[in-house]
Short mmCIF file of C-alpha atoms in Angstrom, two decimals:
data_model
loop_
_atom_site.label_atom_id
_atom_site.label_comp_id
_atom_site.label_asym_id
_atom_site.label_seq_id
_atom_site.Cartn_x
_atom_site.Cartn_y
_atom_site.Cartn_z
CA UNK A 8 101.58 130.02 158.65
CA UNK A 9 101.49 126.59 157.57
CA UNK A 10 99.69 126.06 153.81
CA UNK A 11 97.75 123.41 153.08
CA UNK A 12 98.11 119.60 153.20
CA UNK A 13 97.86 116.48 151.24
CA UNK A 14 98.86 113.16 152.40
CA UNK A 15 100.03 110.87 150.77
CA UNK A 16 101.40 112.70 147.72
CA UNK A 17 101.34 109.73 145.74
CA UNK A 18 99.20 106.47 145.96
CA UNK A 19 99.02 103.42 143.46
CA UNK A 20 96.54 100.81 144.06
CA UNK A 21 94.96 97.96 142.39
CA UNK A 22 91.37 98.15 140.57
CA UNK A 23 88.92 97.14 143.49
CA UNK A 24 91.12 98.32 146.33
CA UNK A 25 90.04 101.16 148.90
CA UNK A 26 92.06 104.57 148.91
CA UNK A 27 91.48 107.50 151.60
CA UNK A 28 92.80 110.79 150.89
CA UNK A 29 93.51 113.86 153.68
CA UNK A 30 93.51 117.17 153.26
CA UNK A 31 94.58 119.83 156.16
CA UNK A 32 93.70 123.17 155.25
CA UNK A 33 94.80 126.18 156.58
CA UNK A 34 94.27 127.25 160.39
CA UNK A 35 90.79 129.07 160.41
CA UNK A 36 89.87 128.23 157.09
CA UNK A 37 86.51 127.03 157.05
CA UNK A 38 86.06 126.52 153.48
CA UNK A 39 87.33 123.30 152.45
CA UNK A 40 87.23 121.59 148.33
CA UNK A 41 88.38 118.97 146.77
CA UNK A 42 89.02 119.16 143.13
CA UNK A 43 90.29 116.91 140.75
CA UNK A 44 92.38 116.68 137.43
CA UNK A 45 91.97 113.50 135.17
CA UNK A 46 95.37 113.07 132.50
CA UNK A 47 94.61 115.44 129.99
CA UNK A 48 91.86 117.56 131.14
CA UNK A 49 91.19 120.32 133.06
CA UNK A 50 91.27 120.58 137.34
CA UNK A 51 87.20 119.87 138.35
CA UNK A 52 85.57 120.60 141.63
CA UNK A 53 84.35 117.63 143.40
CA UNK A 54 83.13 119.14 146.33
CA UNK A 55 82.95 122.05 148.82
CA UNK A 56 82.87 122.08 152.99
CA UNK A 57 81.68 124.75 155.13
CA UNK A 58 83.41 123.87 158.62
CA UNK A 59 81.68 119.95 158.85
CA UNK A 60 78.99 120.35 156.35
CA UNK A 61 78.98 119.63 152.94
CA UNK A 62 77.80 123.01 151.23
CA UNK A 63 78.09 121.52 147.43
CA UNK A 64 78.33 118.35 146.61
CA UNK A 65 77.41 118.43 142.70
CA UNK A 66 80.97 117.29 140.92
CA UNK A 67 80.98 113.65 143.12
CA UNK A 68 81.22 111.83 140.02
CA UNK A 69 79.55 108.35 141.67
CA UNK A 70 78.76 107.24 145.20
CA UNK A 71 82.01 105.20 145.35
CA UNK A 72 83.58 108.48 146.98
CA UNK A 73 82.91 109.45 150.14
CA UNK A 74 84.32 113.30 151.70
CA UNK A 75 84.05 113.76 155.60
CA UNK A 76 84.80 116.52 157.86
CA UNK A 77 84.54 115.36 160.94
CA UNK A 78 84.57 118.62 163.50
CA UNK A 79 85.57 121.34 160.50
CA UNK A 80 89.05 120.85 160.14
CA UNK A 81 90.69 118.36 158.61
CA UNK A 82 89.21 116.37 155.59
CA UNK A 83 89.03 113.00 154.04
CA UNK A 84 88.07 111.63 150.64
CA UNK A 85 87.64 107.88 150.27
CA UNK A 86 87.03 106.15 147.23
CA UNK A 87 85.89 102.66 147.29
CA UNK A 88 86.20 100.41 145.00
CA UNK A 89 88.39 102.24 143.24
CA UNK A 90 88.57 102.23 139.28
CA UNK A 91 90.82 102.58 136.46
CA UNK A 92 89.09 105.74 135.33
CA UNK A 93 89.85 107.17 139.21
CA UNK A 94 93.46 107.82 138.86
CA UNK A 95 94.29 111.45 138.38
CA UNK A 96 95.50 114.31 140.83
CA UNK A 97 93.80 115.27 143.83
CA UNK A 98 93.41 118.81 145.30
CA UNK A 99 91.82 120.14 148.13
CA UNK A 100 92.20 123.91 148.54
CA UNK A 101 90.83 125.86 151.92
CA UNK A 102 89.57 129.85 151.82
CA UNK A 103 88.70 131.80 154.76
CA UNK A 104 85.11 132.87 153.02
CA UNK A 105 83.05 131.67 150.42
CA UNK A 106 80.23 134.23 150.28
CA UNK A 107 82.03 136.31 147.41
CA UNK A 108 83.48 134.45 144.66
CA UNK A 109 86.65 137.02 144.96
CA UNK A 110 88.55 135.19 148.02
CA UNK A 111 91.23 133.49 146.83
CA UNK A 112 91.58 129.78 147.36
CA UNK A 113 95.16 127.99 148.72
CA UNK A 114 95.12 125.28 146.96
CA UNK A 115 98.12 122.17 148.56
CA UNK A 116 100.28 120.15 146.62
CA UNK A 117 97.84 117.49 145.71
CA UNK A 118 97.71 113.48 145.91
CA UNK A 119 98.46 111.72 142.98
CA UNK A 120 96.47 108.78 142.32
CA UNK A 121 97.03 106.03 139.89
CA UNK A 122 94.80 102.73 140.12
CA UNK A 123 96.35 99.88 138.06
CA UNK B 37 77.25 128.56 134.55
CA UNK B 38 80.91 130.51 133.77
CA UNK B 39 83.43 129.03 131.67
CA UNK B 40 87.04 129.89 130.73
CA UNK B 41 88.73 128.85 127.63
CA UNK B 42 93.01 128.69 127.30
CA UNK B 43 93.44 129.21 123.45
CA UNK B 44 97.26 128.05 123.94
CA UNK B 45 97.87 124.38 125.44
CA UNK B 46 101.79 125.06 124.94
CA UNK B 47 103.70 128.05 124.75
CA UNK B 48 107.60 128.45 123.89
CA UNK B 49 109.30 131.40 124.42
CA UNK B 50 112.95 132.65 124.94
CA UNK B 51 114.48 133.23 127.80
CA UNK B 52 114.37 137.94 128.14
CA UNK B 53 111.24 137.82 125.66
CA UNK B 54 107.47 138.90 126.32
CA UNK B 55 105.19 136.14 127.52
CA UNK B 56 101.55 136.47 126.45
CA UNK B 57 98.72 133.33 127.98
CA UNK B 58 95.87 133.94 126.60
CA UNK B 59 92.33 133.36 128.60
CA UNK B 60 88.97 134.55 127.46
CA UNK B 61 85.80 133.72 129.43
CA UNK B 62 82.26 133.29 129.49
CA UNK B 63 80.12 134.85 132.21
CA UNK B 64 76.96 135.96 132.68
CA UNK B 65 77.76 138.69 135.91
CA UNK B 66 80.63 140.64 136.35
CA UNK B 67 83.39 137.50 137.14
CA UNK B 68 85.95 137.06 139.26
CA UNK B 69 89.18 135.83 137.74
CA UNK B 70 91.95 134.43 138.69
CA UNK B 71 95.35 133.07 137.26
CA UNK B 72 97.54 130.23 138.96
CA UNK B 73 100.76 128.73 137.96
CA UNK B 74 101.56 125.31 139.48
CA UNK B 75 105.38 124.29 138.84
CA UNK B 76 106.36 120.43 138.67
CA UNK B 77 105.38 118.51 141.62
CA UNK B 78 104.20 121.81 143.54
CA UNK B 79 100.84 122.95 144.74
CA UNK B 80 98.97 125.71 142.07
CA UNK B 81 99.91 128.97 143.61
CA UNK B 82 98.09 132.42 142.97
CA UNK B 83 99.50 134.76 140.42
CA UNK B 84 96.93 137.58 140.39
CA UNK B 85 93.11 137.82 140.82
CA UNK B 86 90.37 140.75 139.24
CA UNK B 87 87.83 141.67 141.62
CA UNK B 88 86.32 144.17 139.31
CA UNK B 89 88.55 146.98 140.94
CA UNK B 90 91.19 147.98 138.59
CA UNK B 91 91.13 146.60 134.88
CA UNK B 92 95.04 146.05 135.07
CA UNK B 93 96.24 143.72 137.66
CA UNK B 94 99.50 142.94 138.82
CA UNK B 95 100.86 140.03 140.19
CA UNK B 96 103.77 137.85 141.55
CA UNK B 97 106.89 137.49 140.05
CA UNK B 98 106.28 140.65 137.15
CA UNK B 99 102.99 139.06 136.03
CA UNK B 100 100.13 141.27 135.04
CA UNK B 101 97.24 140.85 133.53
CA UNK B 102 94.28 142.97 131.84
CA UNK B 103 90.74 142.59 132.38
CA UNK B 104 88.97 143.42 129.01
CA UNK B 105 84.97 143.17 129.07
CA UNK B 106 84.47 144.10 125.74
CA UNK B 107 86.81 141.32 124.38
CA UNK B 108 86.22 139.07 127.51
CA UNK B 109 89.51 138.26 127.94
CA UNK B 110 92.37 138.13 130.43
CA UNK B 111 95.37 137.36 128.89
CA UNK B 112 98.52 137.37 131.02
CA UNK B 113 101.12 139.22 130.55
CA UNK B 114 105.62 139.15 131.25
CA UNK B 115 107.27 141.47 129.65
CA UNK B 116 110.94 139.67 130.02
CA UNK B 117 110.58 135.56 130.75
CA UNK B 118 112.56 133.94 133.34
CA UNK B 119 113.59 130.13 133.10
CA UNK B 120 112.03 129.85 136.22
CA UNK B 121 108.75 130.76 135.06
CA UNK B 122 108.19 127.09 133.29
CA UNK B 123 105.42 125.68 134.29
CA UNK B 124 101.79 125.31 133.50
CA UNK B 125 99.20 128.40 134.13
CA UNK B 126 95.60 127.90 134.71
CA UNK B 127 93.17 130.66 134.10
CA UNK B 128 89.78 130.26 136.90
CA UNK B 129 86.89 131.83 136.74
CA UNK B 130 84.49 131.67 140.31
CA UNK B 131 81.21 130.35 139.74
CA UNK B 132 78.21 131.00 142.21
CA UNK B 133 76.36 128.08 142.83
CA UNK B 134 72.79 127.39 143.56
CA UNK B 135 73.59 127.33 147.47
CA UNK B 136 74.89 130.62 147.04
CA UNK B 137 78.85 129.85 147.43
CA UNK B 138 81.23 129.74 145.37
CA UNK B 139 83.14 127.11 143.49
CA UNK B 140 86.17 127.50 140.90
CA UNK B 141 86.33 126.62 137.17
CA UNK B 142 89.34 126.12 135.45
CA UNK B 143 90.57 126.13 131.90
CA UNK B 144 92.79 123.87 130.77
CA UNK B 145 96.31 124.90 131.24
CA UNK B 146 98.76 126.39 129.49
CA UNK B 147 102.30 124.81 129.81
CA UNK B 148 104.61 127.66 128.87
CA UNK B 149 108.30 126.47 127.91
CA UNK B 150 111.05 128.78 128.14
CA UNK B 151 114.47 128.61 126.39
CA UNK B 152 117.45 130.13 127.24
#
């Protein structure tokens, strides 16, 4: 079974440029996140799918990102214009339930993100 | 809201001696806890998770860890570390939201350093 999927693992653009992340999660999973981890602190949730809709949306820091999930499976995160204080790592993490907080999430290998 | 705090950023340790991360958390219902090592330029991978079945849980790779209400903590627990078992460990706690799902909080990390 295939886990999930970031691409790209790595990204550096400049202040002002446009960036889109994907995530694939796992076959069947219809719980999708995204989470985040600025230098130095600790991995935040962003956001949280339920097959296309967006079930949480309360750790979007500003409206310059942007998740989709266009038919429930795969996801993007675009952030536009993007700023200094963007760069970080990127996860997105897929779990086949949400309704008990005792499923396990998969989390993939994350997108690194630096914005010069 | 739930809340886990990592008391150790860094933690050294030789190579055959007991490893001890220490997590203690803050929750207002019986939690959900989970621990998760990520190794350099990997994805975070699950260790072990408490469901509020057994107090002592055992995980991957000779990991265990003990669920103690009265102290709330859930340290984790080698008895003999491996050099392969450098990396950084994040204690999570699951957090029910207001639309009645789920969402992870992490502490901050420990990066545990073994010498041989």
């Amino acid at each position: 079974e295939a886990g999930v999927t970031q691409f790209p693992s790595h990204s550096v653009i400049e202040k002002g440029q446009t960036v889109t992340l994907r995530c694939d999660p796992i076959s069947g999973h219809d719980n999708l996140y995204w989470y985040r981890r600025v230098m130095g602190k600790e991995i935040k949730f962003l956001l949280h799918f339920v097959k296309e809709s967006k079930q949480d949306e309360s750790g979007m820091p500003n409206n310059r990102f942007l998740a989709e999930r266009t038919g429930g499976t795969y996801s993007t995160l675009k952030v536009q214009p993007a700023e200094l204080e963007d760069s970080g790592v990127y996860f997105c993490a897929s779990s086949l339930y949400s309704s008990g907080g005792y499923y396990e999430q998969y989390f993939g290998p994350g997108t690194r993100l630096t914005v010069t | 809201a739930q809340s886990v705090t990592q008391l150790d950023s860094h933690v050294s340790v030789s190579e055959g001696t007991p490893v001890l991360l220490r997590c203690n958390y803050s929750s207002s219902y019986s939690p959900s806890l989970f621990w998760y090592v990520q190794h350099p330029n990997k994805g975070l991978q699950l260790l072990l998770k408490y469901t509020s079945a057994a107090t002592l849980v055992k995980g991957i790779n000779g990991f265990e860890a003990e669920f103690k209400k009265s102290e709330t903590s859930f340290h984790l627990t080698k008895p003999s570390a491996h050099m392969s078992d450098a990396a950084e460990y994040f204690c999570v706690v699951s957090d029910l939201t207001t639309s009645g799902t789920y969402k992870y909080i992490f502490g901050t990390g420990t990066r545990l350093k073994v010498l041989a």
